[in-house]
Tab-separated table of C-alpha atoms in Angstrom:
chain	number	residue	atom	x	y	z
F	509	UNK	CA	-2.955	4.353	-20.115
F	510	UNK	CA	-5.493	4.445	-17.277
F	511	UNK	CA	-4.125	5.743	-13.995
F	512	UNK	CA	-4.168	3.126	-11.219
F	513	UNK	CA	-6.859	3.437	-8.578
F	514	UNK	CA	-5.525	4.257	-5.129
F	515	UNK	CA	-5.825	1.563	-2.488
F	516	UNK	CA	-5.297	2.959	1.006
F	517	UNK	CA	-4.516	0.606	3.874
F	518	UNK	CA	-3.617	0.959	7.538
F	519	UNK	CA	-0.364	-0.774	8.460
F	520	UNK	CA	-1.970	-3.536	10.538
F	521	UNK	CA	-3.830	-4.945	7.531
F	522	UNK	CA	-1.228	-4.340	4.832
F	523	UNK	CA	-1.017	-8.077	4.070
F	524	UNK	CA	-4.771	-8.187	3.476
F	525	UNK	CA	-4.527	-5.092	1.287
F	526	UNK	CA	-1.807	-6.714	-0.806
F	527	UNK	CA	-4.056	-9.735	-1.290
F	528	UNK	CA	-6.868	-7.417	-2.411
F	529	UNK	CA	-4.478	-5.703	-4.819
F	530	UNK	CA	-3.472	-9.023	-6.366
F	531	UNK	CA	-7.093	-10.176	-6.616
F	532	UNK	CA	-8.157	-6.972	-8.363
F	533	UNK	CA	-5.202	-7.305	-10.729
F	534	UNK	CA	-6.584	-10.661	-11.913
F	535	UNK	CA	-9.878	-8.877	-12.586
F	536	UNK	CA	-8.332	-6.129	-14.664
F	537	UNK	CA	-8.145	-3.410	-11.995
F	538	UNK	CA	-4.738	-1.828	-11.413
F	539	UNK	CA	-4.292	-0.221	-7.995
F	540	UNK	CA	-1.589	1.762	-6.233
F	541	UNK	CA	-1.230	0.567	-2.630
F	542	UNK	CA	-0.585	3.412	-0.194
F	543	UNK	CA	-0.036	2.809	3.509
F	544	UNK	CA	-1.738	5.293	5.842
F	545	UNK	CA	-1.774	5.838	9.591
F	546	UNK	CA	-5.525	5.996	10.145
F	547	UNK	CA	-8.656	5.761	8.039
F	548	UNK	CA	-10.854	8.417	9.621
F	549	UNK	CA	-13.182	11.265	8.640
F	550	UNK	CA	-10.322	13.758	8.352
F	551	UNK	CA	-8.368	11.509	5.993
F	552	UNK	CA	-11.454	10.946	3.829
F	553	UNK	CA	-12.095	14.689	3.577
F	554	UNK	CA	-8.485	15.308	2.562
F	555	UNK	CA	-8.604	12.577	-0.108
F	556	UNK	CA	-11.921	13.099	-1.950
F	557	UNK	CA	-11.022	11.150	-5.100
F	558	UNK	CA	-12.640	7.779	-5.734
F	559	UNK	CA	-10.487	5.139	-4.028
F	560	UNK	CA	-10.501	1.835	-2.178
F	561	UNK	CA	-9.589	1.482	1.500
F	562	UNK	CA	-8.734	-1.468	3.719
F	563	UNK	CA	-8.916	-1.334	7.506
F	564	UNK	CA	-9.935	-3.620	10.370
F	565	UNK	CA	-13.564	-3.488	9.176
F	566	UNK	CA	-12.711	-4.785	5.718
F	567	UNK	CA	-12.757	-3.322	2.218
F	568	UNK	CA	-14.393	0.034	1.479
F	569	UNK	CA	-15.106	2.306	-1.466
F	570	UNK	CA	-14.490	5.974	-0.647
F	571	UNK	CA	-14.980	9.391	-2.256
F	572	UNK	CA	-15.978	12.925	-1.299
F	573	UNK	CA	-15.429	12.393	2.412
F	574	UNK	CA	-17.580	9.231	2.524
F	575	UNK	CA	-16.887	5.518	2.592
F	576	UNK	CA	-19.175	2.585	1.990
F	577	UNK	CA	-19.293	-1.177	1.728
F	578	UNK	CA	-22.186	-3.632	1.304
F	579	UNK	CA	-22.863	-3.900	5.049
F	580	UNK	CA	-24.970	-7.022	5.242
F	581	UNK	CA	-24.462	-7.256	9.004
F	582	UNK	CA	-26.377	-3.995	9.414
F	583	UNK	CA	-29.354	-5.571	7.624
F	584	UNK	CA	-29.934	-8.166	10.360
F	585	UNK	CA	-32.627	-6.168	12.248
F	586	UNK	CA	-34.598	-5.743	9.026
F	587	UNK	CA	-34.209	-9.419	8.145
F	588	UNK	CA	-35.533	-10.429	11.563
F	589	UNK	CA	-38.632	-8.265	11.077
F	590	UNK	CA	-39.275	-9.412	7.511
F	591	UNK	CA	-41.846	-12.036	6.621
F	592	UNK	CA	-43.419	-13.475	3.499
F	593	UNK	CA	-46.571	-11.481	4.264
F	594	UNK	CA	-44.952	-8.158	5.159
F	595	UNK	CA	-42.537	-7.858	2.227
F	596	UNK	CA	-43.976	-6.857	-1.144
F	597	UNK	CA	-40.906	-8.321	-2.865
F	598	UNK	CA	-41.783	-11.706	-1.343
F	599	UNK	CA	-45.224	-11.680	-2.940
F	600	UNK	CA	-43.884	-10.480	-6.287
F	601	UNK	CA	-41.209	-13.194	-6.430
F	602	UNK	CA	-43.318	-15.942	-4.792
F	603	UNK	CA	-40.641	-16.506	-2.164
F	604	UNK	CA	-42.974	-18.778	-0.223
F	605	UNK	CA	-42.249	-21.427	-2.863
F	606	UNK	CA	-38.489	-21.123	-2.147
F	607	UNK	CA	-37.612	-20.474	-5.801
F	608	UNK	CA	-34.272	-20.561	-7.531
F	609	UNK	CA	-33.771	-16.884	-8.291
F	610	UNK	CA	-31.230	-14.966	-10.364
F	611	UNK	CA	-30.622	-11.376	-9.281
F	612	UNK	CA	-29.104	-10.109	-12.519
F	613	UNK	CA	-28.476	-6.586	-11.210
F	614	UNK	CA	-26.861	-7.391	-7.869
F	615	UNK	CA	-25.802	-3.885	-6.797
F	616	UNK	CA	-25.010	-3.947	-3.070
F	617	UNK	CA	-26.880	-7.213	-2.667
F	618	UNK	CA	-29.464	-6.003	-0.154
F	619	UNK	CA	-32.497	-7.270	-2.065
F	620	UNK	CA	-30.750	-10.557	-2.747
F	621	UNK	CA	-29.933	-10.872	0.944
F	622	UNK	CA	-33.563	-10.272	1.910
F	623	UNK	CA	-34.837	-12.779	-0.628
F	624	UNK	CA	-32.361	-15.430	0.535
F	625	UNK	CA	-33.354	-14.829	4.147
F	626	UNK	CA	-36.983	-15.514	3.155
F	627	UNK	CA	-36.094	-18.855	1.592
F	628	UNK	CA	-34.998	-18.256	-1.995
F	629	UNK	CA	-31.869	-19.777	-3.508
F	630	UNK	CA	-30.283	-16.603	-4.895
F	631	UNK	CA	-27.590	-16.170	-7.541
F	632	UNK	CA	-26.186	-12.632	-7.583
F	633	UNK	CA	-24.664	-11.599	-10.915
F	634	UNK	CA	-22.294	-8.618	-10.996
F	635	UNK	CA	-19.889	-7.629	-13.768
F	636	UNK	CA	-18.021	-4.681	-12.217
F	637	UNK	CA	-14.798	-6.080	-10.697
F	638	UNK	CA	-14.656	-3.634	-7.781
F	639	UNK	CA	-18.306	-4.004	-6.831
F	640	UNK	CA	-18.043	-7.784	-7.157
F	641	UNK	CA	-15.008	-7.788	-4.847
F	642	UNK	CA	-16.898	-5.678	-2.304
F	643	UNK	CA	-19.739	-8.221	-2.443
F	644	UNK	CA	-17.271	-11.053	-1.869
F	645	UNK	CA	-15.958	-9.359	1.277
F	646	UNK	CA	-19.507	-8.762	2.502
F	647	UNK	CA	-20.331	-12.447	2.046
F	648	UNK	CA	-17.151	-13.580	3.798
F	649	UNK	CA	-17.943	-11.381	6.793
F	650	UNK	CA	-21.564	-12.512	6.905
F	651	UNK	CA	-20.528	-16.167	6.859
F	652	UNK	CA	-18.893	-15.619	10.258
F	653	UNK	CA	-22.192	-14.496	11.818
F	654	UNK	CA	-24.384	-17.178	13.392
F	655	UNK	CA	-27.627	-15.604	12.154
F	656	UNK	CA	-26.455	-14.898	8.595
F	657	UNK	CA	-24.444	-18.078	7.960
F	658	UNK	CA	-27.492	-20.179	6.924
F	659	UNK	CA	-28.603	-17.337	4.633
F	660	UNK	CA	-25.163	-17.196	3.021
F	661	UNK	CA	-25.487	-20.877	2.143
F	662	UNK	CA	-28.355	-19.850	-0.160
F	663	UNK	CA	-26.441	-16.978	-1.796
F	664	UNK	CA	-24.070	-17.496	-4.714
F	665	UNK	CA	-21.938	-14.817	-6.398
F	666	UNK	CA	-21.223	-14.893	-10.127
F	667	UNK	CA	-18.626	-12.544	-11.646
F	668	UNK	CA	-20.074	-11.996	-15.093
F	669	UNK	CA	-21.836	-9.547	-17.344
F	670	UNK	CA	-25.532	-10.260	-16.810
F	671	UNK	CA	-26.229	-10.198	-20.549
F	672	UNK	CA	-23.570	-12.849	-21.124
F	673	UNK	CA	-24.755	-14.929	-18.172
F	674	UNK	CA	-28.404	-14.956	-19.201
F	675	UNK	CA	-27.477	-15.642	-22.837
F	676	UNK	CA	-25.409	-18.623	-21.729
F	677	UNK	CA	-28.312	-19.953	-19.672
F	678	UNK	CA	-30.603	-19.646	-22.708
F	679	UNK	CA	-28.121	-21.539	-24.888
F	680	UNK	CA	-27.966	-24.269	-22.230
F	681	UNK	CA	-31.777	-24.320	-22.077
F	682	UNK	CA	-31.453	-23.798	-18.329
F	683	UNK	CA	-34.787	-22.566	-17.013
F	684	UNK	CA	-34.969	-20.779	-13.660
F	685	UNK	CA	-37.943	-19.900	-11.474
F	686	UNK	CA	-37.379	-16.143	-11.170
F	687	UNK	CA	-35.122	-13.481	-12.631
F	688	UNK	CA	-35.074	-10.270	-10.585
F	689	UNK	CA	-34.046	-6.937	-12.131
F	690	UNK	CA	-33.421	-3.647	-10.346
F	691	UNK	CA	-31.681	-1.366	-12.888
F	692	UNK	CA	-29.113	0.915	-11.289
F	693	UNK	CA	-30.136	4.255	-12.807
F	694	UNK	CA	-33.930	4.319	-13.257
F	695	UNK	CA	-33.981	8.115	-12.766
F	696	UNK	CA	-32.911	8.491	-16.396
F	697	UNK	CA	-36.366	7.396	-17.553
F	698	UNK	CA	-38.331	10.051	-19.397
F	699	UNK	CA	-40.926	10.265	-16.611
F	700	UNK	CA	-38.295	10.709	-13.918
F	701	UNK	CA	-37.065	14.233	-14.660
F	702	UNK	CA	-38.538	15.396	-11.368
F	703	UNK	CA	-35.976	13.253	-9.600
F	704	UNK	CA	-33.329	15.816	-10.494
F	705	UNK	CA	-35.022	18.262	-8.149
F	706	UNK	CA	-34.932	15.900	-5.219
F	707	UNK	CA	-32.181	15.732	-2.605
F	708	UNK	CA	-29.104	13.676	-3.407
F	709	UNK	CA	-29.466	9.962	-3.004
F	710	UNK	CA	-28.023	8.367	0.110
F	711	UNK	CA	-24.284	8.003	0.303
F	712	UNK	CA	-24.141	4.384	-0.852
F	713	UNK	CA	-25.823	5.277	-4.121
F	714	UNK	CA	-23.753	8.449	-4.494
F	715	UNK	CA	-20.571	6.382	-4.424
F	716	UNK	CA	-21.993	3.771	-6.788
F	717	UNK	CA	-22.875	6.513	-9.243
F	718	UNK	CA	-19.216	7.573	-9.183
F	719	UNK	CA	-18.028	4.007	-9.702
F	720	UNK	CA	-20.442	2.811	-12.381
F	721	UNK	CA	-21.073	4.256	-15.853
F	722	UNK	CA	-24.500	5.764	-16.472
F	723	UNK	CA	-24.978	4.430	-19.960
F	724	UNK	CA	-25.649	1.201	-21.762
F	725	UNK	CA	-27.613	-1.922	-21.028
F	726	UNK	CA	-25.959	-2.335	-17.645
F	727	UNK	CA	-27.957	0.571	-16.265
F	728	UNK	CA	-31.299	0.610	-18.028
F	729	UNK	CA	-31.823	-3.141	-18.227
F	730	UNK	CA	-33.956	-3.234	-21.407
F	731	UNK	CA	-31.982	-6.056	-22.989
F	732	UNK	CA	-31.868	-7.933	-19.692
F	733	UNK	CA	-35.660	-8.043	-19.580
F	734	UNK	CA	-35.823	-9.481	-23.087
F	735	UNK	CA	-33.295	-12.176	-22.215
F	736	UNK	CA	-34.814	-12.967	-18.835
F	737	UNK	CA	-38.212	-13.556	-20.377
F	738	UNK	CA	-36.700	-16.344	-22.486
F	739	UNK	CA	-35.412	-18.396	-19.556
F	740	UNK	CA	-37.433	-17.585	-16.426
F	741	UNK	CA	-40.932	-18.604	-15.428
F	742	UNK	CA	-41.330	-15.210	-13.771
F	743	UNK	CA	-39.418	-11.967	-14.262
F	744	UNK	CA	-39.780	-9.300	-11.573
F	745	UNK	CA	-38.606	-5.725	-12.155
F	746	UNK	CA	-38.260	-3.211	-9.327
F	747	UNK	CA	-39.116	0.320	-10.475
F	748	UNK	CA	-39.735	3.748	-8.959
F	749	UNK	CA	-43.495	4.056	-8.504
F	750	UNK	CA	-44.071	6.381	-11.481
F	751	UNK	CA	-41.301	5.168	-13.802
F	752	UNK	CA	-41.990	3.948	-17.322
F	753	UNK	CA	-42.109	0.218	-17.969
F	754	UNK	CA	-38.764	-1.401	-18.583
F	755	UNK	CA	-38.210	-1.826	-22.344
F	756	UNK	CA	-41.716	-0.331	-22.776
F	757	UNK	CA	-43.202	-3.769	-21.998
F	758	UNK	CA	-46.464	-3.784	-20.044
F	759	UNK	CA	-46.245	-6.241	-17.128
F	760	UNK	CA	-48.748	-8.988	-16.455
F	761	UNK	CA	-49.155	-7.871	-12.852
F	762	UNK	CA	-47.962	-5.133	-10.502
F	763	UNK	CA	-47.452	-4.692	-6.782
F	764	UNK	CA	-47.543	-0.993	-5.835
F	765	UNK	CA	-45.805	0.562	-2.839
F	766	UNK	CA	-45.436	4.152	-1.687
F	767	UNK	CA	-42.049	4.726	-3.358
F	768	UNK	CA	-41.571	1.773	-5.675
F	769	UNK	CA	-43.434	-0.957	-7.451
F	770	UNK	CA	-42.718	-4.466	-8.702
F	771	UNK	CA	-43.652	-5.336	-12.294
F	772	UNK	CA	-44.033	-9.057	-13.008
F	773	UNK	CA	-43.911	-10.877	-16.340
F	774	UNK	CA	-45.155	-14.478	-16.401
F	775	UNK	CA	-43.968	-17.116	-18.873
F	776	UNK	CA	-46.572	-19.843	-18.595
F	777	UNK	CA	-45.063	-21.809	-21.489
F	778	UNK	CA	-41.899	-22.412	-19.451
């Protein structure tokens, strides 16, 4: 039997924490609710195991003295600076045409948020129940912000395995404009061994690496590319600049940046 995940909550938001506990239960995640006095740096250092926390700022994932949530509010300055000309992702995904776009590897939703802010209708697909719940909280908070509310109207969350979701769309013969893929663990590529020598990734990714398994299609995305190419006019894959091609498939076009690139696959027949 799997041990329940700890869910820490300050007393003032215990009702909200109980609601989170019940929601996660419906998604197959068993938690042990523990009331605490204060969620601060000292508490996080003393409780380094992977856990969930609820306080006045919402729902958090914590481990190793750190806590994180998909903080879409903090992205507002970047969104205000972004434009269709300045963002490489906008050119790769043709956001100027306001496409219907499926982000099949949602992660923390930052790329999806940017693409929605630039005019795309974005469907974020996430299968991990905890990460999906964190995304839900981020969207609920963002909907209360005057600047982000119109962007949220163009963002839709789907709790599903991306392979299952794309397969279902193929069976329904439902074509979409763009499928966007950003596999979670590209450093496992054969040309990315040098990444092991680099400093640890930023804290958000450190915590995601603790939460998510580093094996299977969920991480490498090879099967997702094959499926996406059957039901999207354009598939765009975000990769580290020197990484191998996803599924060893040469793209039709590339946009190169300093740290990453975007590989695009065009399906003219669709």
